[in-house]
Amino acid sequence: MAVIQIEHLTKDYGHHRGVFDISFNIEKGEVYGFLGPNGAGKTTTIRHIMGFSRPQKGHTFVNGLNSWKNASEIQKNLGYLPGEIALPELLTGMQFINMMAELRGMRDMTYTNYLIKKFELDPSGNLKRMPLGMKRKLAIVIAFMNDPDVLVLDEPTSGLDPIMQNIFIELIQEEKEKGKTILLSSHIFNEVDATCDKMSIIKDGRLISTFVPDELRSSASKTFKFEFNIKEQFERFCSEVASQRKLEVIALKRDKNQAVISVDDADINSFIHLIADYDLKFFSEVKFTLEDYFMKFYGHNSSRGGGTE
Amino acid sequence: MFNKTIFKQTVKENLKLWLIITLLMSVFCALLIAVFEPETISNLSDIIKGTPLENILEQETFLGMIAKTFYSIHGVILPLIFIIITANSLIASQVDRGSMAYLLSTPIKRSAVVGTQAAYLITSILVMVIIVTIIGLFSIHIFQGDTAVNITDYLLLNVGLFLLMFAISSVSFLFSCTFNLSKNSLALGAGIPLAFFLFKLMAQVDDSLEGFKYLSLNSLYDTNAILDGGSYLAQFTALTIVGIVLYVTGMRIFTEKDLPL
Ligand SMILES: Nc1ncnc2c1ncn2[C@@H]1O[C@H](COP(=O)(O)OP(=O)(O)O)[C@@H](O)[C@H]1O
Ligand SMILES: [Mg+2]
């Protein structure tokens, strides 16, 4: 049974805002990336997993327990990092940590102290006057402190400096080795790329893609880009490739006499045989990057939409 | 239904305002008791003869005087201010700011969170009224040693004040539990109790406005009935029932509502 189950979750806030028919499962030990631009519906989905909101349609389960009906039971073994950090005022960081420990019935503070040290957190100051970066680190410590088996992290790295981001990624990898199940939301692709076993992309409240990055990376097909020296040969190739079932045309650039073709590894020899007849200027493999794949879903107005090679 | 850790934290968060209000109430109470002289009443009556305020001072006993001043104005408006601010901060403002997410990401049930906050509001008002009552008793002993004061009636004035505040706080608490935005919770949670206060005052000041008393929960705290041996038990019971029903309703709403955290 999956640790986190989301089944046909729908919450319509009106004006096409909210989430619509979201379904995905997170298995035990998986680090799951939940990606989407701002306003896509990540926080709304997480709100339902936490049992703060009642679904209009569908259900969410954590460890087989209905989030809405068993909210407090679920929290016993769950760590939550809210997307927006709103800490109670009037407390010092340490008082807040101790209060949360008390509310969770924790006695052993060894792991908490380890986390405080790891993130170089100074919890002595008053929460009201604490700088934002420090507050974010405090929120991370709070989410992980009771060493729960399930972690729900809403945009965990936003507001962290690059050094702390790396420490955070290190922490995620440690937790993963311990077999924790982690949901990690982000609107920045690079944040989840390094850590996630599986990803879903959400846009305008709907899941538009779910994939396993490693499978995509080691996919059994390659993409090649090449340029013809002679215009006529390029035209001939264009007509020949149209009749070839085994080749997938990604792009044909007439102005540059360039072609971008994707080929299954199994068909690579017949492809080389075919291409050997032509007079080429260059021939190169286009490395697959997840970011290109991801950007495809973000629309074409992104500055990084061109991808990297 | 109750959590000690949250209660301690809530006491701490609201201590400053509670202390200020309790102190102010105690000072006003002691002051009004200290300055009372039977002659003051007749002097005042002369001054305001023919003005609408005349009705307010018709009763000339010590308790009558205290009832028309402290138990109608200072002793009501001060705890009202405490209730309005505190009720909002207990639930709605924490939902609005988002800090409620931390409490609810622990194994503590929503019913325990809201139950603890309700328990705090009721307890804080109770302790406030008890302190003011004790200060009052001391002040009577010190400043009015020669005046005949019916202590039972004095205590009943305070019981009534507490029950009124219990009922009023249930209104503010209900709206704090209902709304996710502080501004909405405050609009009704402050607006309605203040309107109650003003309606009662208007009804007292001028006979032509007497009808307003039927629009005010505060009219159920009838100090004349208490002092003149009239019936007040039914009103006390009504205040208690209103308070219980609205507190329970508020807690239930919070336990079952959608939270945008
Ligand atoms: N409580 C709410 N009431 C109305 N609309 C909401 C509410 N919460 C979120 N929304 C809307 O739903 C959409 C999804 O928001 P959210 O889940 O916060 O996105 P994300 O976390 O991916 O940035 C947004 O358009 C947002 O304005
Ligand atoms: Mg969000």
Coordinates of C-alpha atoms and ligand atoms in Angstrom, one line a residue:
Chain A
M1 CA 0.0 0.0 0.0
A2 CA 1.3 3.5 -0.9
V3 CA 2.2 5.7 2.0
I4 CA 0.5 8.8 0.5
Q5 CA -2.5 8.2 -1.8
I6 CA -4.3 11.0 -3.6
E7 CA -7.4 9.9 -5.4
H8 CA -9.3 12.2 -7.8
L9 CA -8.8 15.1 -5.4
T10 CA -10.9 18.1 -6.4
K11 CA -11.2 21.4 -4.8
D12 CA -12.8 24.2 -6.8
Y13 CA -12.2 27.7 -5.4
G14 CA -14.0 29.2 -8.4
H15 CA -12.6 31.2 -11.4
H16 CA -10.8 28.0 -12.5
R17 CA -8.6 28.1 -9.4
G18 CA -8.0 25.2 -7.1
V19 CA -7.1 21.6 -8.0
F20 CA -9.0 19.2 -10.3
D21 CA -9.0 15.5 -10.3
I22 CA -5.5 15.1 -9.0
S23 CA -4.4 11.4 -8.5
F24 CA -1.0 10.1 -7.6
N25 CA 0.6 7.7 -5.1
I26 CA 3.8 7.9 -3.1
E27 CA 5.3 4.5 -2.2
K28 CA 7.3 3.8 1.0
G29 CA 10.9 5.1 0.7
E30 CA 10.2 7.3 -2.3
V31 CA 11.2 10.9 -2.6
Y32 CA 8.4 12.5 -4.7
G33 CA 8.8 15.8 -6.5
F34 CA 5.7 17.9 -6.9
L35 CA 6.5 20.6 -9.4
G36 CA 4.5 23.5 -10.8
P37 CA 4.5 27.2 -11.2
N38 CA 3.1 29.5 -8.6
G39 CA -0.6 29.2 -8.2
A40 CA -0.6 25.8 -9.8
G41 CA -2.3 24.1 -6.8
K42 CA 0.6 22.5 -4.9
T43 CA -0.2 24.1 -1.5
T44 CA -3.9 23.3 -2.0
T45 CA -3.1 19.6 -2.5
I46 CA -0.8 19.5 0.5
R47 CA -3.5 21.2 2.6
H48 CA -5.7 18.2 1.9
I49 CA -2.9 15.7 2.7
M50 CA -2.5 17.4 6.0
G51 CA -6.2 17.2 6.8
F52 CA -6.7 21.0 7.0
S53 CA -9.1 21.0 4.1
R54 CA -12.0 18.8 3.2
P55 CA -12.0 17.5 -0.4
Q56 CA -15.0 18.4 -2.6
K57 CA -14.4 15.2 -4.5
G58 CA -12.0 12.4 -4.0
H59 CA -9.8 11.4 -1.0
T60 CA -6.3 11.6 0.3
F61 CA -4.8 8.9 2.6
V62 CA -1.6 8.8 4.6
N63 CA -0.6 5.3 5.7
G64 CA -4.1 4.2 4.8
L65 CA -5.8 6.7 7.0
N66 CA -8.2 9.3 5.6
S67 CA -6.6 12.7 5.9
W68 CA -9.8 14.5 6.8
K69 CA -11.2 12.0 9.2
N70 CA -7.9 11.1 11.0
A71 CA -6.0 14.3 10.8
S72 CA -4.5 14.2 14.3
E73 CA -3.7 10.4 14.0
I74 CA -1.7 11.0 10.8
Q75 CA 0.4 13.8 12.4
K76 CA 1.9 11.4 14.9
N77 CA 4.2 10.1 12.2
L78 CA 4.4 13.1 9.8
G79 CA 6.6 16.1 9.5
Y80 CA 5.3 19.2 7.8
L81 CA 7.0 22.2 6.5
P82 CA 4.5 24.9 5.5
G83 CA 5.0 26.9 2.4
E84 CA 4.6 30.2 4.1
I85 CA 6.5 30.5 7.4
A86 CA 4.2 32.1 10.0
L87 CA 5.7 31.5 13.4
P88 CA 3.9 32.5 16.6
E89 CA 5.4 35.7 17.9
L90 CA 6.5 36.5 21.4
L91 CA 8.5 33.2 21.7
T92 CA 12.2 32.6 21.3
G93 CA 13.2 30.0 18.7
M94 CA 14.2 27.6 21.5
Q95 CA 10.9 28.1 23.4
F96 CA 9.1 27.3 20.2
I97 CA 11.1 24.2 19.6
N98 CA 10.4 23.0 23.1
M99 CA 6.7 23.8 22.8
M100 CA 6.5 21.7 19.6
A101 CA 8.4 18.9 21.2
E102 CA 6.0 18.9 24.1
L103 CA 3.0 18.9 21.8
R104 CA 4.4 15.9 20.0
G105 CA 5.2 14.1 23.3
M106 CA 8.9 14.0 22.5
R107 CA 11.5 13.3 25.2
D108 CA 14.6 12.6 23.2
M109 CA 16.1 15.8 21.8
T110 CA 19.2 14.2 20.3
Y111 CA 18.0 14.4 16.8
T112 CA 16.7 17.9 17.2
N113 CA 20.1 19.1 18.5
Y114 CA 21.8 17.3 15.6
L115 CA 19.5 19.3 13.2
I116 CA 20.1 22.6 15.0
K117 CA 23.8 22.1 14.6
K118 CA 23.6 20.9 11.0
F119 CA 21.7 24.0 9.9
E120 CA 23.8 26.3 12.1
L121 CA 20.5 27.5 13.6
D122 CA 20.7 30.0 16.4
P123 CA 17.4 29.5 18.2
S124 CA 18.0 31.9 21.0
G125 CA 16.5 35.0 19.4
N126 CA 12.9 36.2 19.5
L127 CA 10.8 34.9 16.6
K128 CA 9.4 38.3 15.8
R129 CA 12.8 39.7 15.1
M130 CA 14.4 36.6 13.5
P131 CA 15.6 37.1 9.9
L132 CA 13.7 35.2 7.3
G133 CA 16.5 32.8 6.4
M134 CA 16.8 31.8 10.1
K135 CA 13.0 31.3 10.3
R136 CA 13.1 29.0 7.3
K137 CA 15.9 26.9 9.0
L138 CA 13.9 26.8 12.2
A139 CA 10.8 25.6 10.2
I140 CA 13.0 22.8 8.7
V141 CA 14.2 21.7 12.1
I142 CA 10.6 21.7 13.4
A143 CA 9.5 19.5 10.5
F144 CA 12.2 16.9 10.9
M145 CA 12.8 17.0 14.7
N146 CA 10.7 14.0 15.7
D147 CA 12.2 11.8 13.0
P148 CA 8.8 11.0 11.4
D149 CA 8.5 8.4 8.6
V150 CA 6.6 10.7 6.3
L151 CA 7.6 14.2 5.4
V152 CA 5.5 16.7 3.6
L153 CA 7.6 19.7 2.5
D154 CA 6.0 22.7 0.8
E155 CA 8.7 24.6 -1.1
P156 CA 11.4 23.8 1.5
T157 CA 14.4 25.4 -0.2
S158 CA 12.9 28.8 -1.0
G159 CA 14.5 31.5 1.1
L160 CA 17.6 29.4 1.9
D161 CA 21.0 30.5 0.7
P162 CA 22.8 28.2 -1.6
I163 CA 25.0 26.7 1.2
M164 CA 21.9 25.8 3.2
Q165 CA 20.2 24.5 0.1
N166 CA 23.0 22.0 -0.2
I167 CA 22.8 21.0 3.4
F168 CA 19.1 20.5 2.9
I169 CA 19.6 18.2 -0.1
E170 CA 22.2 16.3 2.0
L171 CA 19.5 15.9 4.8
I172 CA 17.0 14.7 2.2
Q173 CA 19.5 12.1 1.1
E174 CA 20.1 11.0 4.7
E175 CA 16.4 10.7 5.3
K176 CA 16.0 8.7 2.0
E177 CA 18.6 6.2 3.2
K178 CA 16.6 5.8 6.4
G179 CA 13.6 4.8 4.2
K180 CA 11.5 7.9 4.7
T181 CA 8.7 8.8 2.4
I182 CA 9.0 12.4 1.3
L183 CA 6.8 14.7 -0.7
L184 CA 8.7 17.8 -1.8
S185 CA 7.0 20.6 -3.7
S186 CA 8.7 23.3 -5.7
H187 CA 8.3 25.8 -8.5
I188 CA 11.9 25.6 -9.4
F189 CA 13.0 22.5 -11.3
N190 CA 16.6 22.4 -10.1
E191 CA 15.6 22.1 -6.5
V192 CA 14.0 18.7 -6.9
D193 CA 16.1 17.4 -9.8
A194 CA 18.9 16.3 -7.5
T195 CA 16.8 14.3 -5.0
C196 CA 13.6 12.9 -6.5
D197 CA 12.8 9.4 -7.5
K198 CA 9.6 10.3 -9.1
M199 CA 7.9 13.6 -10.2
S200 CA 4.5 15.0 -11.0
I201 CA 4.0 18.3 -12.8
I202 CA 0.9 20.3 -11.9
K203 CA -0.3 23.3 -13.9
D204 CA -3.5 25.2 -13.5
G205 CA -4.8 22.7 -10.9
R206 CA -4.3 19.7 -13.1
L207 CA -1.6 17.0 -13.2
I208 CA 0.0 17.2 -16.7
S209 CA 2.8 14.7 -16.3
T210 CA 4.1 12.0 -14.0
F211 CA 7.5 10.4 -14.7
V212 CA 10.5 8.7 -13.3
P213 CA 13.5 10.9 -14.0
D214 CA 16.0 8.0 -14.2
E215 CA 13.9 6.2 -16.8
L216 CA 13.8 9.3 -18.9
R217 CA 17.5 9.9 -18.5
S218 CA 18.4 6.3 -19.5
S219 CA 15.6 6.1 -22.0
A220 CA 16.3 3.6 -24.8
S221 CA 16.3 6.3 -27.4
K222 CA 18.7 9.0 -28.4
T223 CA 18.3 12.3 -30.2
F224 CA 20.7 13.5 -32.9
K225 CA 21.2 16.7 -34.6
F226 CA 23.0 17.1 -37.9
E227 CA 23.4 19.5 -40.8
F228 CA 23.6 18.8 -44.5
N229 CA 26.1 20.4 -46.8
I230 CA 23.8 20.4 -49.8
K231 CA 20.3 21.8 -49.8
E232 CA 19.1 19.1 -52.3
Q233 CA 20.3 16.3 -50.0
F234 CA 18.4 17.9 -47.1
E235 CA 15.2 17.9 -49.2
R236 CA 15.8 14.3 -50.2
F237 CA 16.3 13.4 -46.5
C238 CA 13.1 15.1 -45.6
S239 CA 11.1 13.0 -48.0
E240 CA 12.9 9.8 -47.1
V241 CA 12.4 10.3 -43.4
A242 CA 8.7 10.8 -43.9
S243 CA 8.4 7.2 -45.0
Q244 CA 10.6 5.8 -42.2
R245 CA 8.5 4.5 -39.3
K246 CA 11.5 4.0 -37.0
L247 CA 12.7 7.6 -36.9
E248 CA 11.0 10.3 -35.0
V249 CA 11.3 13.8 -36.4
I250 CA 11.9 16.3 -33.7
A251 CA 12.7 19.3 -36.0
L252 CA 13.6 20.0 -39.6
K253 CA 15.1 23.5 -40.0
R254 CA 15.0 24.4 -43.7
D255 CA 16.8 27.6 -43.4
K256 CA 19.9 25.9 -41.9
N257 CA 19.5 22.5 -43.6
Q258 CA 19.5 20.9 -40.1
A259 CA 17.5 18.0 -38.8
V260 CA 16.9 16.7 -35.3
I261 CA 15.9 13.1 -35.1
S262 CA 15.2 10.7 -32.3
V263 CA 16.0 7.0 -32.7
D264 CA 15.5 3.9 -30.6
D265 CA 18.7 2.3 -29.6
A266 CA 17.5 -0.9 -31.3
D267 CA 17.3 0.9 -34.6
I268 CA 20.6 2.7 -34.4
N269 CA 22.4 0.6 -37.1
S270 CA 19.8 1.1 -39.8
F271 CA 19.8 4.8 -39.0
I272 CA 23.6 5.0 -39.5
H273 CA 23.2 3.0 -42.7
L274 CA 20.6 5.5 -43.9
I275 CA 22.6 8.6 -42.9
A276 CA 25.8 7.3 -44.5
D277 CA 24.5 8.1 -47.9
Y278 CA 24.5 11.8 -47.1
D279 CA 27.1 14.5 -47.1
L280 CA 27.0 16.0 -43.6
K281 CA 28.6 19.1 -42.1
F282 CA 28.3 17.8 -38.6
F283 CA 26.6 15.1 -36.5
S284 CA 26.0 15.3 -32.8
E285 CA 24.0 13.8 -30.0
V286 CA 21.6 16.1 -28.2
K287 CA 21.9 15.2 -24.5
F288 CA 18.6 14.8 -22.8
T289 CA 18.1 17.1 -19.8
L290 CA 15.2 16.9 -17.5
E291 CA 15.0 20.7 -17.4
D292 CA 14.2 20.7 -21.1
Y293 CA 11.5 18.1 -20.5
F294 CA 10.1 20.1 -17.6
M295 CA 10.2 23.4 -19.4
K296 CA 8.1 22.0 -22.2
F297 CA 5.2 22.1 -19.8
Y298 CA 5.8 25.6 -18.6
G299 CA 5.0 27.1 -22.0
H300 CA 7.5 28.7 -24.4
N301 CA 7.8 32.1 -22.9
S302 CA 10.4 31.0 -20.4
S303 CA 13.9 32.4 -20.8
R304 CA 15.4 29.0 -20.3
G305 CA 13.0 27.3 -22.7
G306 CA 15.8 26.9 -25.2
G307 CA 17.4 24.3 -23.1
T308 CA 21.0 23.5 -22.5
E309 CA 23.3 21.2 -24.5
Chain B
M1 CA -10.8 18.7 24.7
F2 CA -7.9 20.4 26.6
N3 CA -4.2 20.7 26.3
K4 CA -1.9 22.0 29.0
T5 CA 0.9 23.0 26.8
I6 CA -1.3 25.1 24.6
F7 CA -3.0 26.6 27.6
K8 CA 0.3 27.7 29.1
Q9 CA 1.3 29.2 25.8
T10 CA -2.0 31.1 25.5
V11 CA -1.8 32.5 29.0
K12 CA 1.6 33.8 28.2
E13 CA 0.6 35.3 24.9
N14 CA -2.3 37.2 26.4
L15 CA -0.9 38.0 29.8
K16 CA 0.1 41.6 29.1
L17 CA -3.4 42.7 27.9
W18 CA -5.1 40.7 30.7
L19 CA -2.9 42.4 33.3
I20 CA -3.5 45.9 32.0
I21 CA -7.3 45.4 31.8
T22 CA -7.4 43.8 35.3
L23 CA -5.3 46.5 36.7
L24 CA -7.5 49.3 35.2
M25 CA -10.6 47.6 36.4
S26 CA -9.3 47.3 39.9
V27 CA -8.2 50.9 40.0
F28 CA -11.6 52.2 38.7
C29 CA -13.4 49.9 41.1
A30 CA -11.4 51.0 44.1
L31 CA -11.5 54.6 43.1
L32 CA -15.3 54.7 42.6
I33 CA -15.8 53.0 46.0
A34 CA -13.3 55.4 47.7
V35 CA -14.9 58.6 46.4
F36 CA -18.4 57.7 47.3
E37 CA -20.0 60.0 49.9
P38 CA -23.7 60.2 50.4
E39 CA -23.4 64.0 49.7
T40 CA -21.8 63.4 46.4
I41 CA -24.9 61.8 45.1
S42 CA -27.1 64.8 46.1
N43 CA -24.6 67.2 44.7
L44 CA -24.5 65.3 41.4
S45 CA -28.2 65.2 41.3
D46 CA -28.4 69.0 41.5
I47 CA -25.9 69.4 38.7
I48 CA -27.6 67.1 36.2
K49 CA -31.2 68.0 37.1
G50 CA -33.2 68.3 34.0
T51 CA -30.6 66.6 31.8
P52 CA -31.2 63.1 30.4
L53 CA -28.6 61.8 32.9
E54 CA -30.9 62.4 35.8
N55 CA -32.6 59.0 35.4
I56 CA -29.3 57.3 35.9
L57 CA -28.7 58.7 39.3
E58 CA -32.1 58.3 40.8
Q59 CA -31.0 55.5 43.1
E60 CA -29.1 56.9 46.1
T61 CA -27.7 53.9 47.9
F62 CA -24.0 53.0 47.7
L63 CA -24.6 49.9 45.7
G64 CA -27.0 51.8 43.5
M65 CA -24.3 54.3 42.7
I66 CA -21.7 51.6 42.0
A67 CA -24.2 49.7 39.8
K68 CA -24.9 52.9 37.7
T69 CA -21.2 53.7 37.3
F70 CA -18.8 50.8 37.5
Y71 CA -21.2 48.0 36.7
S72 CA -22.7 49.8 33.8
I73 CA -19.7 51.5 32.2
H74 CA -16.1 50.9 33.4
G75 CA -16.6 47.3 34.6
V76 CA -18.3 46.4 31.3
I77 CA -16.3 48.2 28.6
L78 CA -12.9 47.2 30.0
P79 CA -13.5 43.5 29.9
L80 CA -15.2 44.0 26.6
I81 CA -12.0 45.4 25.1
F82 CA -10.1 42.4 26.5
I83 CA -12.7 40.0 25.1
I84 CA -12.8 41.5 21.6
I85 CA -9.0 41.5 21.2
T86 CA -8.3 38.2 22.8
A87 CA -11.1 36.2 21.2
N88 CA -9.8 37.2 17.8
S89 CA -6.2 36.4 18.7
L90 CA -7.2 32.9 20.0
I91 CA -8.4 31.5 16.7
A92 CA -9.1 33.7 13.7
S93 CA -5.8 35.6 13.8
Q94 CA -3.8 32.4 14.0
V95 CA -5.6 31.0 11.1
D96 CA -5.2 34.3 9.2
R97 CA -1.5 34.5 9.9
G98 CA -1.0 30.8 9.3
S99 CA 0.6 30.0 12.6
M100 CA -2.3 27.6 13.4
A101 CA -0.6 25.2 11.0
Y102 CA 2.0 24.4 13.6
L103 CA -0.5 23.4 16.3
L104 CA -2.4 21.3 13.8
S105 CA 0.7 19.6 12.5
T106 CA 1.0 17.9 15.9
P107 CA -1.1 15.0 17.1
I108 CA -3.3 17.5 19.1
K109 CA -6.9 17.3 17.9
R110 CA -8.6 20.4 16.6
S111 CA -11.2 20.0 19.3
A112 CA -8.5 20.1 21.9
V113 CA -7.0 23.3 20.4
V114 CA -10.3 25.1 20.2
G115 CA -11.4 23.7 23.6
T116 CA -8.3 25.0 25.3
Q117 CA -8.7 28.4 23.7
A118 CA -12.3 28.6 24.9
A119 CA -11.3 27.4 28.4
Y120 CA -8.7 30.2 28.5
L121 CA -11.1 32.9 27.5
I122 CA -13.7 31.8 30.1
T123 CA -11.0 31.3 32.8
S124 CA -9.3 34.7 32.2
I125 CA -12.6 36.5 32.5
L126 CA -13.6 34.6 35.6
V127 CA -10.3 35.3 37.3
M128 CA -10.5 39.0 36.2
V129 CA -14.0 39.3 37.8
I130 CA -12.9 37.5 41.0
I131 CA -9.9 39.8 41.4
V132 CA -12.0 42.9 40.9
T133 CA -14.6 41.5 43.4
I134 CA -11.9 40.9 46.0
I135 CA -10.4 44.4 45.4
G136 CA -14.0 45.8 45.7
L137 CA -14.6 44.0 49.0
F138 CA -11.3 45.3 50.4
S139 CA -12.1 48.8 49.2
I140 CA -15.6 48.7 50.8
H141 CA -14.0 47.6 54.0
I142 CA -11.4 50.3 54.0
F143 CA -13.3 53.3 52.6
Q144 CA -16.9 52.6 53.4
G145 CA -16.6 51.1 56.9
D146 CA -19.5 53.2 58.1
T147 CA -21.8 52.7 55.1
A148 CA -24.3 49.8 55.3
V149 CA -23.5 47.6 52.3
N150 CA -25.4 44.4 51.4
I151 CA -22.5 42.1 50.6
T152 CA -24.8 39.5 49.1
D153 CA -26.1 42.0 46.6
Y154 CA -22.5 43.2 45.9
L155 CA -21.5 39.6 45.2
L156 CA -24.5 39.1 42.9
L157 CA -23.5 42.2 40.9
N158 CA -20.2 40.5 40.3
V159 CA -21.8 37.1 39.4
G160 CA -24.0 38.9 36.9
L161 CA -21.0 40.7 35.5
F162 CA -19.2 37.5 35.0
L163 CA -22.2 35.8 33.3
L164 CA -22.7 38.8 31.0
M165 CA -19.0 38.6 30.0
F166 CA -19.3 34.9 29.6
A167 CA -22.2 35.4 27.1
I168 CA -20.5 38.3 25.3
S169 CA -17.3 36.4 25.0
S170 CA -19.1 33.5 23.4
V171 CA -20.3 35.9 20.7
S172 CA -16.8 37.0 19.9
F173 CA -15.4 33.5 20.2
L174 CA -18.0 32.2 17.8
F175 CA -17.0 34.6 15.1
S176 CA -13.3 34.0 15.7
C177 CA -14.0 30.3 15.1
T178 CA -16.1 31.0 12.0
F179 CA -13.9 33.3 10.0
N180 CA -10.5 32.7 8.5
L181 CA -9.7 36.4 8.2
S182 CA -9.1 38.6 11.3
K183 CA -10.9 41.5 9.7
N184 CA -14.1 39.6 9.4
S185 CA -13.9 38.0 12.8
L186 CA -13.3 41.5 14.3
A187 CA -16.1 43.1 12.3
L188 CA -18.7 41.0 13.9
G189 CA -16.9 39.8 17.0
A190 CA -16.3 43.4 18.1
G191 CA -19.2 45.1 16.3
I192 CA -22.0 43.1 17.9
P193 CA -20.8 43.3 21.5
L194 CA -20.1 47.1 21.1
A195 CA -23.6 47.5 19.7
F196 CA -25.0 45.7 22.6
F197 CA -23.2 48.0 25.0
L198 CA -24.4 51.1 23.2
F199 CA -28.0 50.0 22.9
K200 CA -28.2 49.3 26.6
L201 CA -26.6 52.7 27.3
M202 CA -29.0 54.5 25.0
A203 CA -32.0 52.8 26.5
Q204 CA -30.9 54.0 30.0
V205 CA -30.2 57.6 29.0
D206 CA -33.5 58.5 27.5
D207 CA -37.0 57.0 27.9
S208 CA -37.8 57.5 24.2
L209 CA -35.0 55.1 23.4
E210 CA -36.0 52.4 25.9
G211 CA -36.9 50.0 23.2
F212 CA -33.2 49.6 22.4
K213 CA -32.8 47.5 25.5
Y214 CA -34.6 44.6 23.7
L215 CA -31.8 44.6 21.2
S216 CA -29.1 44.2 23.8
L217 CA -27.8 41.1 25.5
N218 CA -26.5 43.4 28.2
S219 CA -30.1 44.1 29.3
L220 CA -30.1 40.6 30.8
Y221 CA -27.6 42.0 33.3
D222 CA -30.3 43.9 35.2
T223 CA -28.6 45.6 38.2
N224 CA -31.8 47.2 39.3
A225 CA -33.5 43.9 39.6
I226 CA -30.5 42.5 41.6
L227 CA -30.5 45.5 44.1
D228 CA -34.3 45.9 44.4
G229 CA -34.9 42.3 45.0
G230 CA -36.5 41.8 41.6
S231 CA -36.2 38.6 39.6
Y232 CA -32.8 38.1 38.1
L233 CA -32.4 34.3 38.1
A234 CA -34.1 33.9 34.7
Q235 CA -31.8 36.5 33.2
F236 CA -28.7 34.8 34.7
T237 CA -29.9 31.5 33.3
A238 CA -30.5 33.0 29.9
L239 CA -26.9 34.5 29.9
T240 CA -25.5 31.1 30.9
I241 CA -27.4 29.3 28.2
V242 CA -26.5 31.8 25.5
G243 CA -22.8 31.4 26.5
I244 CA -22.8 27.7 26.5
V245 CA -24.7 27.4 23.2
L246 CA -22.4 29.8 21.4
Y247 CA -19.2 28.4 22.8
V248 CA -20.2 24.9 21.8
T249 CA -21.3 26.1 18.3
G250 CA -18.0 27.9 17.8
M251 CA -16.0 24.9 18.8
R252 CA -18.0 22.7 16.5
I253 CA -17.6 25.0 13.6
F254 CA -13.8 25.2 14.0
T255 CA -13.6 21.4 14.4
E256 CA -15.4 20.8 11.1
K257 CA -14.4 23.7 8.9
D258 CA -12.0 24.0 5.9
L259 CA -8.8 25.7 6.9
P260 CA -6.7 27.5 4.3
L261 CA -3.5 26.8 6.1
Ligands
LIG1 N1 -8.5 29.5 0.3 C1 -8.6 29.8 -1.0 N2 -9.6 30.5 -1.5 C2 -9.7 30.8 -2.8 N3 -8.7 30.5 -3.7 C3 -7.6 29.9 -3.3 C4 -7.5 29.5 -1.9 N4 -6.3 28.9 -1.7 C5 -5.7 28.9 -3.0 N5 -6.5 29.5 -3.9 C6 -6.2 29.6 -5.3 O1 -5.9 28.3 -5.8 C7 -4.8 28.4 -6.7 C8 -3.8 27.4 -6.3 O2 -3.1 27.9 -5.2 P1 -1.9 27.2 -4.4 O3 -2.3 25.8 -4.1 O4 -1.5 28.0 -3.2 O5 -0.8 27.2 -5.5 P2 0.8 26.8 -5.3 O6 1.0 26.4 -3.9 O7 1.1 25.8 -6.4 O8 1.6 28.1 -5.6 C9 -4.4 29.8 -6.8 O9 -4.9 30.4 -8.0 C10 -4.9 30.4 -5.6 O10 -5.1 31.8 -5.8
MG2 MG 2.2 27.2 -2.5

